[in-house]
PDB file of C-alpha atoms and ligand atoms in Angstrom:
ATOM      1  CA  UNK A   1       0.000   0.000   0.000  1.00 66.00           C
ATOM      2  CA  UNK A   2       1.185   3.509  -0.694  1.00 87.00           C
ATOM      3  CA  UNK A   3      -0.083   7.055  -0.372  1.00 94.00           C
ATOM      4  CA  UNK A   4      -0.649   9.273  -3.401  1.00 97.00           C
ATOM      5  CA  UNK A   5      -0.823  13.053  -3.189  1.00 97.00           C
ATOM      6  CA  UNK A   6      -3.868  14.158  -5.223  1.00 98.00           C
ATOM      7  CA  UNK A   7      -3.207  17.728  -6.440  1.00 97.00           C
ATOM      8  CA  UNK A   8      -6.764  18.621  -5.372  1.00 97.00           C
ATOM      9  CA  UNK A   9      -7.523  16.490  -2.266  1.00 97.00           C
ATOM     10  CA  UNK A  10      -4.116  15.907  -0.726  1.00 96.00           C
ATOM     11  CA  UNK A  11      -2.702  12.616   0.495  1.00 96.00           C
ATOM     12  CA  UNK A  12      -4.956   9.593  -0.036  1.00 97.00           C
ATOM     13  CA  UNK A  13      -4.690   5.827  -0.152  1.00 97.00           C
ATOM     14  CA  UNK A  14      -3.620   4.175  -3.406  1.00 96.00           C
ATOM     15  CA  UNK A  15      -6.880   2.192  -3.624  1.00 96.00           C
ATOM     16  CA  UNK A  16      -8.818   5.406  -4.301  1.00 97.00           C
ATOM     17  CA  UNK A  17      -6.896   5.900  -7.567  1.00 98.00           C
ATOM     18  CA  UNK A  18      -6.440   4.273 -10.932  1.00 97.00           C
ATOM     19  CA  UNK A  19      -3.581   4.632 -13.381  1.00 96.00           C
ATOM     20  CA  UNK A  20      -4.138   5.075 -17.102  1.00 96.00           C
ATOM     21  CA  UNK A  21      -0.718   4.846 -18.671  1.00 95.00           C
ATOM     22  CA  UNK A  22       1.771   7.228 -20.189  1.00 96.00           C
ATOM     23  CA  UNK A  23       1.023  10.953 -20.040  1.00 95.00           C
ATOM     24  CA  UNK A  24       1.707  13.789 -22.490  1.00 93.00           C
ATOM     25  CA  UNK A  25       0.730  11.896 -25.634  1.00 93.00           C
ATOM     26  CA  UNK A  26      -0.815  14.465 -27.945  1.00 92.00           C
ATOM     27  CA  UNK A  27      -3.692  13.406 -30.128  1.00 93.00           C
ATOM     28  CA  UNK A  28      -2.766  13.955 -33.806  1.00 94.00           C
ATOM     29  CA  UNK A  29      -4.418  17.039 -35.275  1.00 92.00           C
ATOM     30  CA  UNK A  30      -4.330  16.008 -38.924  1.00 91.00           C
ATOM     31  CA  UNK A  31      -6.566  12.967 -38.381  1.00 90.00           C
ATOM     32  CA  UNK A  32      -8.061  12.935 -41.903  1.00 92.00           C
ATOM     33  CA  UNK A  33      -4.700  12.201 -43.488  1.00 94.00           C
ATOM     34  CA  UNK A  34      -3.128   9.752 -41.029  1.00 94.00           C
ATOM     35  CA  UNK A  35      -1.904   6.411 -42.322  1.00 95.00           C
ATOM     36  CA  UNK A  36      -2.839   3.212 -40.483  1.00 95.00           C
ATOM     37  CA  UNK A  37       0.710   3.035 -39.257  1.00 95.00           C
ATOM     38  CA  UNK A  38       0.552   6.540 -37.801  1.00 94.00           C
ATOM     39  CA  UNK A  39      -2.767   5.752 -36.089  1.00 95.00           C
ATOM     40  CA  UNK A  40      -1.294   2.555 -34.710  1.00 95.00           C
ATOM     41  CA  UNK A  41       1.672   4.487 -33.399  1.00 95.00           C
ATOM     42  CA  UNK A  42      -0.632   6.931 -31.583  1.00 95.00           C
ATOM     43  CA  UNK A  43      -3.101   4.380 -30.204  1.00 95.00           C
ATOM     44  CA  UNK A  44      -0.919   1.416 -29.272  1.00 95.00           C
ATOM     45  CA  UNK A  45       2.756   2.281 -28.952  1.00 95.00           C
ATOM     46  CA  UNK A  46       4.218   3.512 -25.677  1.00 95.00           C
ATOM     47  CA  UNK A  47       7.727   4.189 -24.457  1.00 93.00           C
ATOM     48  CA  UNK A  48       7.734   1.314 -21.914  1.00 92.00           C
ATOM     49  CA  UNK A  49      10.106   3.226 -19.697  1.00 94.00           C
ATOM     50  CA  UNK A  50      12.263   1.554 -17.081  1.00 96.00           C
ATOM     51  CA  UNK A  51      12.796   4.271 -14.515  1.00 95.00           C
ATOM     52  CA  UNK A  52      11.169   7.699 -14.316  1.00 94.00           C
ATOM     53  CA  UNK A  53       7.803   7.666 -16.058  1.00 95.00           C
ATOM     54  CA  UNK A  54       5.204  10.409 -16.458  1.00 95.00           C
ATOM     55  CA  UNK A  55       1.750   8.901 -16.341  1.00 96.00           C
ATOM     56  CA  UNK A  56      -1.931   9.761 -16.083  1.00 97.00           C
ATOM     57  CA  UNK A  57      -3.854   9.009 -12.899  1.00 98.00           C
ATOM     58  CA  UNK A  58      -7.438   9.609 -11.870  1.00 98.00           C
ATOM     59  CA  UNK A  59      -8.768   9.987  -8.317  1.00 98.00           C
ATOM     60  CA  UNK A  60     -11.578   7.516  -9.000  1.00 97.00           C
ATOM     61  CA  UNK A  61     -13.157   7.243  -5.544  1.00 97.00           C
ATOM     62  CA  UNK A  62     -12.327  10.842  -4.630  1.00 97.00           C
ATOM     63  CA  UNK A  63     -12.655  14.080  -6.600  1.00 97.00           C
ATOM     64  CA  UNK A  64     -12.669  12.175  -9.950  1.00 97.00           C
ATOM     65  CA  UNK A  65     -10.077  14.549 -11.415  1.00 98.00           C
ATOM     66  CA  UNK A  66      -7.291  13.524 -13.781  1.00 98.00           C
ATOM     67  CA  UNK A  67      -3.726  14.475 -12.989  1.00 98.00           C
ATOM     68  CA  UNK A  68      -0.215  13.349 -13.839  1.00 97.00           C
ATOM     69  CA  UNK A  69       2.400  11.630 -11.753  1.00 97.00           C
ATOM     70  CA  UNK A  70       6.115  11.120 -12.059  1.00 95.00           C
ATOM     71  CA  UNK A  71       6.791   7.560 -10.933  1.00 95.00           C
ATOM     72  CA  UNK A  72       9.782   5.262 -10.941  1.00 95.00           C
ATOM     73  CA  UNK A  73       8.542   2.098 -12.659  1.00 95.00           C
ATOM     74  CA  UNK A  74      11.257   0.022 -10.982  1.00 96.00           C
ATOM     75  CA  UNK A  75      10.784   1.064  -7.358  1.00 95.00           C
ATOM     76  CA  UNK A  76       7.161   2.298  -7.581  1.00 93.00           C
ATOM     77  CA  UNK A  77       8.212   5.506  -5.867  1.00 94.00           C
ATOM     78  CA  UNK A  78       6.123   8.531  -6.850  1.00 94.00           C
ATOM     79  CA  UNK A  79       8.287  11.656  -6.957  1.00 94.00           C
ATOM     80  CA  UNK A  80       5.636  14.209  -7.815  1.00 95.00           C
ATOM     81  CA  UNK A  81       2.044  14.684  -8.858  1.00 96.00           C
ATOM     82  CA  UNK A  82       0.922  17.676 -10.919  1.00 97.00           C
ATOM     83  CA  UNK A  83      -2.227  19.018 -12.538  1.00 96.00           C
ATOM     84  CA  UNK A  84      -3.041  18.608 -16.195  1.00 94.00           C
ATOM     85  CA  UNK A  85      -1.573  21.596 -18.048  1.00 91.00           C
ATOM     86  CA  UNK A  86       1.222  22.093 -15.542  1.00 92.00           C
ATOM     87  CA  UNK A  87       4.839  21.653 -16.576  1.00 87.00           C
ATOM     88  CA  UNK A  88       6.132  18.263 -15.424  1.00 83.00           C
ATOM     89  CA  UNK A  89       8.673  18.587 -12.631  1.00 82.00           C
ATOM     90  CA  UNK A  90      12.214  18.383 -13.935  1.00 75.00           C
ATOM     91  CA  UNK A  91      11.131  18.463 -17.581  1.00 67.00           C
ATOM     92  CA  UNK A  92      14.031  19.843 -19.578  1.00 56.00           C
ATOM     93  CA  UNK A  93      12.575  19.189 -23.023  1.00 50.00           C
ATOM     94  CA  UNK A  94       9.275  20.699 -24.088  1.00 44.00           C
ATOM     95  CA  UNK A  95       6.247  18.433 -23.714  1.00 46.00           C
ATOM     96  CA  UNK A  96       3.130  18.354 -25.842  1.00 43.00           C
TER      97      UNK A  96
ATOM     98  CA  UNK G   1     -46.695   7.667  -8.806  1.00 51.00           C
ATOM     99  CA  UNK G   2     -47.766   8.745  -5.331  1.00 56.00           C
ATOM    100  CA  UNK G   3     -48.436   5.219  -4.139  1.00 55.00           C
ATOM    101  CA  UNK G   4     -44.842   4.042  -4.378  1.00 56.00           C
ATOM    102  CA  UNK G   5     -44.157   1.916  -1.326  1.00 56.00           C
ATOM    103  CA  UNK G   6     -40.432   2.639  -1.096  1.00 64.00           C
ATOM    104  CA  UNK G   7     -39.244   6.222  -1.000  1.00 83.00           C
ATOM    105  CA  UNK G   8     -35.640   5.489  -0.030  1.00 91.00           C
ATOM    106  CA  UNK G   9     -33.598   2.320  -0.562  1.00 93.00           C
ATOM    107  CA  UNK G  10     -33.354   1.454   3.141  1.00 94.00           C
ATOM    108  CA  UNK G  11     -36.902   2.419   4.043  1.00 91.00           C
ATOM    109  CA  UNK G  12     -35.692   4.752   6.837  1.00 91.00           C
ATOM    110  CA  UNK G  13     -34.352   1.855   8.909  1.00 93.00           C
ATOM    111  CA  UNK G  14     -32.747   2.393  12.288  1.00 95.00           C
ATOM    112  CA  UNK G  15     -30.079   0.226  13.897  1.00 96.00           C
ATOM    113  CA  UNK G  16     -29.170   1.035  17.455  1.00 96.00           C
ATOM    114  CA  UNK G  17     -26.825  -0.643  19.938  1.00 96.00           C
ATOM    115  CA  UNK G  18     -24.820   0.735  22.829  1.00 95.00           C
ATOM    116  CA  UNK G  19     -22.536   3.521  21.617  1.00 96.00           C
ATOM    117  CA  UNK G  20     -23.739   3.341  18.043  1.00 97.00           C
ATOM    118  CA  UNK G  21     -26.754   4.524  16.116  1.00 98.00           C
ATOM    119  CA  UNK G  22     -27.156   4.038  12.364  1.00 98.00           C
ATOM    120  CA  UNK G  23     -30.143   5.387  10.471  1.00 97.00           C
ATOM    121  CA  UNK G  24     -31.160   6.326   6.984  1.00 97.00           C
ATOM    122  CA  UNK G  25     -32.086  10.005   6.757  1.00 95.00           C
ATOM    123  CA  UNK G  26     -35.307  11.133   5.072  1.00 93.00           C
ATOM    124  CA  UNK G  27     -34.971  12.038   1.423  1.00 91.00           C
ATOM    125  CA  UNK G  28     -33.787  15.574   0.672  1.00 93.00           C
ATOM    126  CA  UNK G  29     -33.140  17.532  -2.507  1.00 95.00           C
ATOM    127  CA  UNK G  30     -29.604  17.034  -3.863  1.00 97.00           C
ATOM    128  CA  UNK G  31     -28.142  18.970  -6.764  1.00 98.00           C
ATOM    129  CA  UNK G  32     -24.659  18.790  -8.282  1.00 98.00           C
ATOM    130  CA  UNK G  33     -23.328  21.903 -10.009  1.00 98.00           C
ATOM    131  CA  UNK G  34     -20.332  22.138 -12.308  1.00 97.00           C
ATOM    132  CA  UNK G  35     -18.877  25.107 -14.143  1.00 96.00           C
ATOM    133  CA  UNK G  36     -16.071  27.627 -14.278  1.00 95.00           C
ATOM    134  CA  UNK G  37     -15.161  29.718 -11.284  1.00 94.00           C
ATOM    135  CA  UNK G  38     -15.949  32.421 -10.310  1.00 94.00           C
ATOM    136  CA  UNK G  39     -19.297  32.345 -12.181  1.00 95.00           C
ATOM    137  CA  UNK G  40     -20.133  29.071 -10.443  1.00 96.00           C
ATOM    138  CA  UNK G  41     -19.478  30.301  -6.929  1.00 96.00           C
ATOM    139  CA  UNK G  42     -21.341  33.553  -7.593  1.00 96.00           C
ATOM    140  CA  UNK G  43     -24.431  31.637  -8.770  1.00 97.00           C
ATOM    141  CA  UNK G  44     -24.360  29.259  -5.809  1.00 97.00           C
ATOM    142  CA  UNK G  45     -23.920  32.107  -3.352  1.00 96.00           C
ATOM    143  CA  UNK G  46     -26.791  34.108  -4.758  1.00 95.00           C
ATOM    144  CA  UNK G  47     -29.150  31.101  -4.711  1.00 95.00           C
ATOM    145  CA  UNK G  48     -28.175  29.422  -1.432  1.00 94.00           C
ATOM    146  CA  UNK G  49     -26.471  32.224   0.500  1.00 94.00           C
ATOM    147  CA  UNK G  50     -23.522  29.910   1.090  1.00 95.00           C
ATOM    148  CA  UNK G  51     -19.906  30.829   0.245  1.00 94.00           C
ATOM    149  CA  UNK G  52     -18.893  28.508  -2.593  1.00 94.00           C
ATOM    150  CA  UNK G  53     -15.236  29.483  -2.910  1.00 95.00           C
ATOM    151  CA  UNK G  54     -14.391  26.955  -0.244  1.00 95.00           C
ATOM    152  CA  UNK G  55     -11.456  24.869   0.839  1.00 97.00           C
ATOM    153  CA  UNK G  56     -11.167  21.416  -0.712  1.00 97.00           C
ATOM    154  CA  UNK G  57     -12.978  18.653   1.196  1.00 98.00           C
ATOM    155  CA  UNK G  58     -15.100  20.895   3.379  1.00 98.00           C
ATOM    156  CA  UNK G  59     -18.826  21.472   3.761  1.00 98.00           C
ATOM    157  CA  UNK G  60     -20.906  24.244   5.214  1.00 97.00           C
ATOM    158  CA  UNK G  61     -24.521  24.613   6.349  1.00 95.00           C
ATOM    159  CA  UNK G  62     -26.832  27.611   6.614  1.00 90.00           C
ATOM    160  CA  UNK G  63     -30.586  27.560   7.097  1.00 87.00           C
ATOM    161  CA  UNK G  64     -32.030  24.790   4.901  1.00 91.00           C
ATOM    162  CA  UNK G  65     -28.974  24.318   2.668  1.00 95.00           C
ATOM    163  CA  UNK G  66     -25.717  22.406   2.956  1.00 97.00           C
ATOM    164  CA  UNK G  67     -22.910  22.873   0.454  1.00 98.00           C
ATOM    165  CA  UNK G  68     -20.195  20.285  -0.224  1.00 98.00           C
ATOM    166  CA  UNK G  69     -16.912  20.637  -2.094  1.00 98.00           C
ATOM    167  CA  UNK G  70     -16.662  17.823  -4.673  1.00 98.00           C
ATOM    168  CA  UNK G  71     -13.921  19.165  -6.926  1.00 97.00           C
ATOM    169  CA  UNK G  72     -12.264  22.429  -7.995  1.00 96.00           C
ATOM    170  CA  UNK G  73     -15.168  23.187 -10.335  1.00 96.00           C
ATOM    171  CA  UNK G  74     -17.879  21.084  -8.708  1.00 98.00           C
ATOM    172  CA  UNK G  75     -20.188  21.492  -5.718  1.00 98.00           C
ATOM    173  CA  UNK G  76     -23.087  19.536  -4.243  1.00 98.00           C
ATOM    174  CA  UNK G  77     -26.050  21.212  -2.589  1.00 98.00           C
ATOM    175  CA  UNK G  78     -28.448  19.567  -0.135  1.00 97.00           C
ATOM    176  CA  UNK G  79     -31.707  21.337   0.499  1.00 96.00           C
ATOM    177  CA  UNK G  80     -34.531  20.522   2.845  1.00 91.00           C
ATOM    178  CA  UNK G  81     -36.994  21.422   0.091  1.00 86.00           C
ATOM    179  CA  UNK G  82     -39.255  18.502  -0.830  1.00 81.00           C
ATOM    180  CA  UNK G  83     -38.059  18.621  -4.451  1.00 88.00           C
ATOM    181  CA  UNK G  84     -35.018  20.003  -6.261  1.00 94.00           C
ATOM    182  CA  UNK G  85     -37.066  21.736  -8.976  1.00 95.00           C
ATOM    183  CA  UNK G  86     -36.868  25.301  -7.656  1.00 95.00           C
ATOM    184  CA  UNK G  87     -33.186  24.974  -6.799  1.00 96.00           C
ATOM    185  CA  UNK G  88     -32.306  23.585 -10.244  1.00 97.00           C
ATOM    186  CA  UNK G  89     -34.303  26.276 -12.031  1.00 97.00           C
ATOM    187  CA  UNK G  90     -32.786  29.178 -10.109  1.00 96.00           C
ATOM    188  CA  UNK G  91     -29.238  27.849 -10.522  1.00 97.00           C
ATOM    189  CA  UNK G  92     -29.701  27.358 -14.269  1.00 96.00           C
ATOM    190  CA  UNK G  93     -30.992  30.897 -14.556  1.00 96.00           C
ATOM    191  CA  UNK G  94     -27.792  32.244 -12.995  1.00 95.00           C
ATOM    192  CA  UNK G  95     -25.279  30.133 -14.890  1.00 95.00           C
ATOM    193  CA  UNK G  96     -24.038  30.503 -18.471  1.00 89.00           C
ATOM    194  CA  UNK G  97     -25.928  28.011 -20.660  1.00 87.00           C
ATOM    195  CA  UNK G  98     -23.753  25.420 -22.373  1.00 90.00           C
ATOM    196  CA  UNK G  99     -20.847  26.031 -20.003  1.00 93.00           C
ATOM    197  CA  UNK G 100     -22.236  24.582 -16.822  1.00 96.00           C
ATOM    198  CA  UNK G 101     -24.191  21.594 -15.548  1.00 97.00           C
ATOM    199  CA  UNK G 102     -26.909  21.565 -12.904  1.00 98.00           C
ATOM    200  CA  UNK G 103     -28.163  18.057 -12.179  1.00 97.00           C
ATOM    201  CA  UNK G 104     -30.856  16.809  -9.826  1.00 97.00           C
ATOM    202  CA  UNK G 105     -29.362  13.754  -8.078  1.00 97.00           C
ATOM    203  CA  UNK G 106     -31.890  13.563  -5.210  1.00 95.00           C
ATOM    204  CA  UNK G 107     -32.889   9.974  -5.957  1.00 93.00           C
ATOM    205  CA  UNK G 108     -29.467   8.841  -7.111  1.00 96.00           C
ATOM    206  CA  UNK G 109     -28.091   8.865  -3.578  1.00 97.00           C
ATOM    207  CA  UNK G 110     -29.275   8.214  -0.072  1.00 97.00           C
ATOM    208  CA  UNK G 111     -27.713   9.297   3.222  1.00 97.00           C
ATOM    209  CA  UNK G 112     -26.899   7.024   6.160  1.00 98.00           C
ATOM    210  CA  UNK G 113     -26.220   8.834   9.396  1.00 98.00           C
ATOM    211  CA  UNK G 114     -23.973   7.084  11.895  1.00 98.00           C
ATOM    212  CA  UNK G 115     -23.310   8.423  15.366  1.00 98.00           C
ATOM    213  CA  UNK G 116     -22.039   7.462  18.788  1.00 97.00           C
ATOM    214  CA  UNK G 117     -18.711   6.774  20.459  1.00 97.00           C
ATOM    215  CA  UNK G 118     -18.176   3.683  18.281  1.00 97.00           C
ATOM    216  CA  UNK G 119     -18.928   5.490  15.010  1.00 98.00           C
ATOM    217  CA  UNK G 120     -15.353   6.381  14.042  1.00 98.00           C
ATOM    218  CA  UNK G 121     -14.123   2.829  14.623  1.00 97.00           C
ATOM    219  CA  UNK G 122     -16.965   1.374  12.574  1.00 98.00           C
ATOM    220  CA  UNK G 123     -16.257   3.743   9.677  1.00 98.00           C
ATOM    221  CA  UNK G 124     -12.509   3.097   9.875  1.00 97.00           C
ATOM    222  CA  UNK G 125     -13.156  -0.601   9.310  1.00 97.00           C
ATOM    223  CA  UNK G 126     -14.181   0.012   5.705  1.00 97.00           C
ATOM    224  CA  UNK G 127     -12.283   3.045   4.483  1.00 97.00           C
ATOM    225  CA  UNK G 128      -8.597   3.894   4.021  1.00 97.00           C
ATOM    226  CA  UNK G 129      -9.465   7.532   4.762  1.00 97.00           C
ATOM    227  CA  UNK G 130      -8.241   8.809   8.139  1.00 96.00           C
ATOM    228  CA  UNK G 131     -11.300   9.482  10.328  1.00 97.00           C
ATOM    229  CA  UNK G 132      -9.338  10.080  13.519  1.00 97.00           C
ATOM    230  CA  UNK G 133     -10.733  13.169  15.355  1.00 96.00           C
ATOM    231  CA  UNK G 134      -7.303  14.805  15.021  1.00 96.00           C
ATOM    232  CA  UNK G 135      -7.767  14.812  11.214  1.00 95.00           C
ATOM    233  CA  UNK G 136     -11.485  14.592  10.479  1.00 97.00           C
ATOM    234  CA  UNK G 137     -13.468  17.350  12.193  1.00 97.00           C
ATOM    235  CA  UNK G 138     -16.890  18.997  11.924  1.00 97.00           C
ATOM    236  CA  UNK G 139     -17.143  20.811   8.603  1.00 97.00           C
ATOM    237  CA  UNK G 140     -14.853  18.336   6.861  1.00 98.00           C
ATOM    238  CA  UNK G 141     -16.026  16.031   4.100  1.00 98.00           C
ATOM    239  CA  UNK G 142     -14.320  13.548   1.805  1.00 98.00           C
ATOM    240  CA  UNK G 143     -15.150  11.440  -1.163  1.00 98.00           C
ATOM    241  CA  UNK G 144     -13.544   8.094  -0.566  1.00 98.00           C
ATOM    242  CA  UNK G 145     -14.141   4.370  -0.551  1.00 97.00           C
ATOM    243  CA  UNK G 146     -16.072   2.209   1.925  1.00 98.00           C
ATOM    244  CA  UNK G 147     -15.514  -1.443   1.101  1.00 97.00           C
ATOM    245  CA  UNK G 148     -16.280  -1.528  -2.599  1.00 96.00           C
ATOM    246  CA  UNK G 149     -18.587   1.486  -2.593  1.00 97.00           C
ATOM    247  CA  UNK G 150     -17.755   5.096  -3.401  1.00 97.00           C
ATOM    248  CA  UNK G 151     -19.022   7.353  -0.632  1.00 98.00           C
ATOM    249  CA  UNK G 152     -19.124  10.991   0.387  1.00 98.00           C
ATOM    250  CA  UNK G 153     -18.590  11.194   4.113  1.00 98.00           C
ATOM    251  CA  UNK G 154     -18.994  14.328   6.179  1.00 98.00           C
ATOM    252  CA  UNK G 155     -18.473  15.078   9.852  1.00 98.00           C
ATOM    253  CA  UNK G 156     -21.553  16.877  11.168  1.00 94.00           C
ATOM    254  CA  UNK G 157     -20.450  17.248  14.753  1.00 92.00           C
ATOM    255  CA  UNK G 158     -18.202  15.394  17.225  1.00 93.00           C
ATOM    256  CA  UNK G 159     -19.171  11.785  16.571  1.00 96.00           C
ATOM    257  CA  UNK G 160     -21.973  12.195  14.017  1.00 98.00           C
ATOM    258  CA  UNK G 161     -21.294  11.459  10.356  1.00 98.00           C
ATOM    259  CA  UNK G 162     -23.342  11.488   7.168  1.00 98.00           C
ATOM    260  CA  UNK G 163     -22.457   8.886   4.563  1.00 98.00           C
ATOM    261  CA  UNK G 164     -23.859   9.549   1.124  1.00 98.00           C
ATOM    262  CA  UNK G 165     -23.990   6.453  -1.054  1.00 98.00           C
ATOM    263  CA  UNK G 166     -25.489   5.509  -4.397  1.00 97.00           C
ATOM    264  CA  UNK G 167     -28.955   3.977  -4.143  1.00 96.00           C
ATOM    265  CA  UNK G 168     -27.751   0.636  -5.540  1.00 97.00           C
ATOM    266  CA  UNK G 169     -24.940   0.404  -2.963  1.00 98.00           C
ATOM    267  CA  UNK G 170     -27.039   1.500   0.015  1.00 98.00           C
ATOM    268  CA  UNK G 171     -27.917  -1.980   1.257  1.00 97.00           C
ATOM    269  CA  UNK G 172     -24.311  -3.127   0.947  1.00 98.00           C
ATOM    270  CA  UNK G 173     -22.981  -0.221   3.030  1.00 98.00           C
ATOM    271  CA  UNK G 174     -25.840  -0.528   5.520  1.00 98.00           C
ATOM    272  CA  UNK G 175     -25.179  -4.226   6.172  1.00 97.00           C
ATOM    273  CA  UNK G 176     -21.429  -3.630   6.358  1.00 98.00           C
ATOM    274  CA  UNK G 177     -21.875  -0.897   9.012  1.00 98.00           C
ATOM    275  CA  UNK G 178     -24.398  -2.868  11.093  1.00 97.00           C
ATOM    276  CA  UNK G 179     -22.332  -6.058  10.963  1.00 96.00           C
ATOM    277  CA  UNK G 180     -19.100  -4.318  11.984  1.00 96.00           C
ATOM    278  CA  UNK G 181     -20.992  -2.506  14.752  1.00 94.00           C
ATOM    279  CA  UNK G 182     -21.357  -5.841  16.523  1.00 90.00           C
ATOM    280  CA  UNK G 183     -17.597  -6.350  16.750  1.00 91.00           C
ATOM    281  CA  UNK G 184     -16.308  -2.880  17.643  1.00 86.00           C
TER     282      UNK G 184
HETATM  283 ZN1   ZN F   1      -8.701  14.167  -5.503  1.00 95.47          ZN
END
C-alpha cells in the first residue's frame, strides 16, 4: 500500500486511484490524413520506460479529477504529482 | 406515482446498539453543479447564500442548505426542500448556458447517518481515509471508498457522520456498518 498526493484532495490511499498509462501523448491534429501506421503508433505504442515515467492518474473514488504523476517504474516511488496543463517537474525538453 | 411503497432504498431503517446509532435520513433535494469559477461560486452564493469558494474537502450549512466541495469546479447542494425543482431552475438561470451543468441527483443517492462513540471505529473498518478526530473534524467532508462502494462522508459534529452512497450500494454499506458494529 502507498499514499498518493492528489493535487486537489491531498494525500490519499492508493486504492482510491487508478492509473491510465503514459502521459503527455498528444492526439494527432491532422486525423483525416493519417496512415494506419501513424494511427497505430498513436493508439498502441508507448515508451515502456524503465525508470522515471510520467503517467496519467485519476482519483476515481475521490474528486474524480485527472492528474499526472512522475513515478519510478522500478521502485514504484512517486516523486511528484501535478495538474493537467502544468509543466512536469524536472522536464528539460518541451512536452506536448 | 404517489403510491410508491419505497421512498428510499433502506426504508428509513434504524439500527441502534450501545454507543452506536445508524439510520437512513429522510430524502432531501440534492443537486450537483459544475462550471467555471468564479461564475459558479457567484451563482451558488446568490441562490443558497452559502460561500462557494471553499477549501477542498469541506462542507458548510446555513438555514435549509448544505454545500459540499466535490472538486475544484464542482459542488453539491443539499436542500430541505421537498423537491429540487426550484433549486435547479434558479441555478440554471444564474449560470451561463452550455458552459455549466446543474443536475438533480436527489434519488441517485441516499444518506446514512452514523453516530455514537463507536462510530469512528466502525467507519474506519471500511475506508482507508483517516477518520481520527485529530484529522477529520466537523465541517470536513471527503469522497472516498467504503468497502467496494464510493461514498461521500462528512463530519456533522463530534461523533456524528453522514455517509452519502449511491442507491444501488445503500444496502451493501448498511449491512457492512451494522455487521461491523457488533464487533467494535
Ligand atoms: Zn482528488
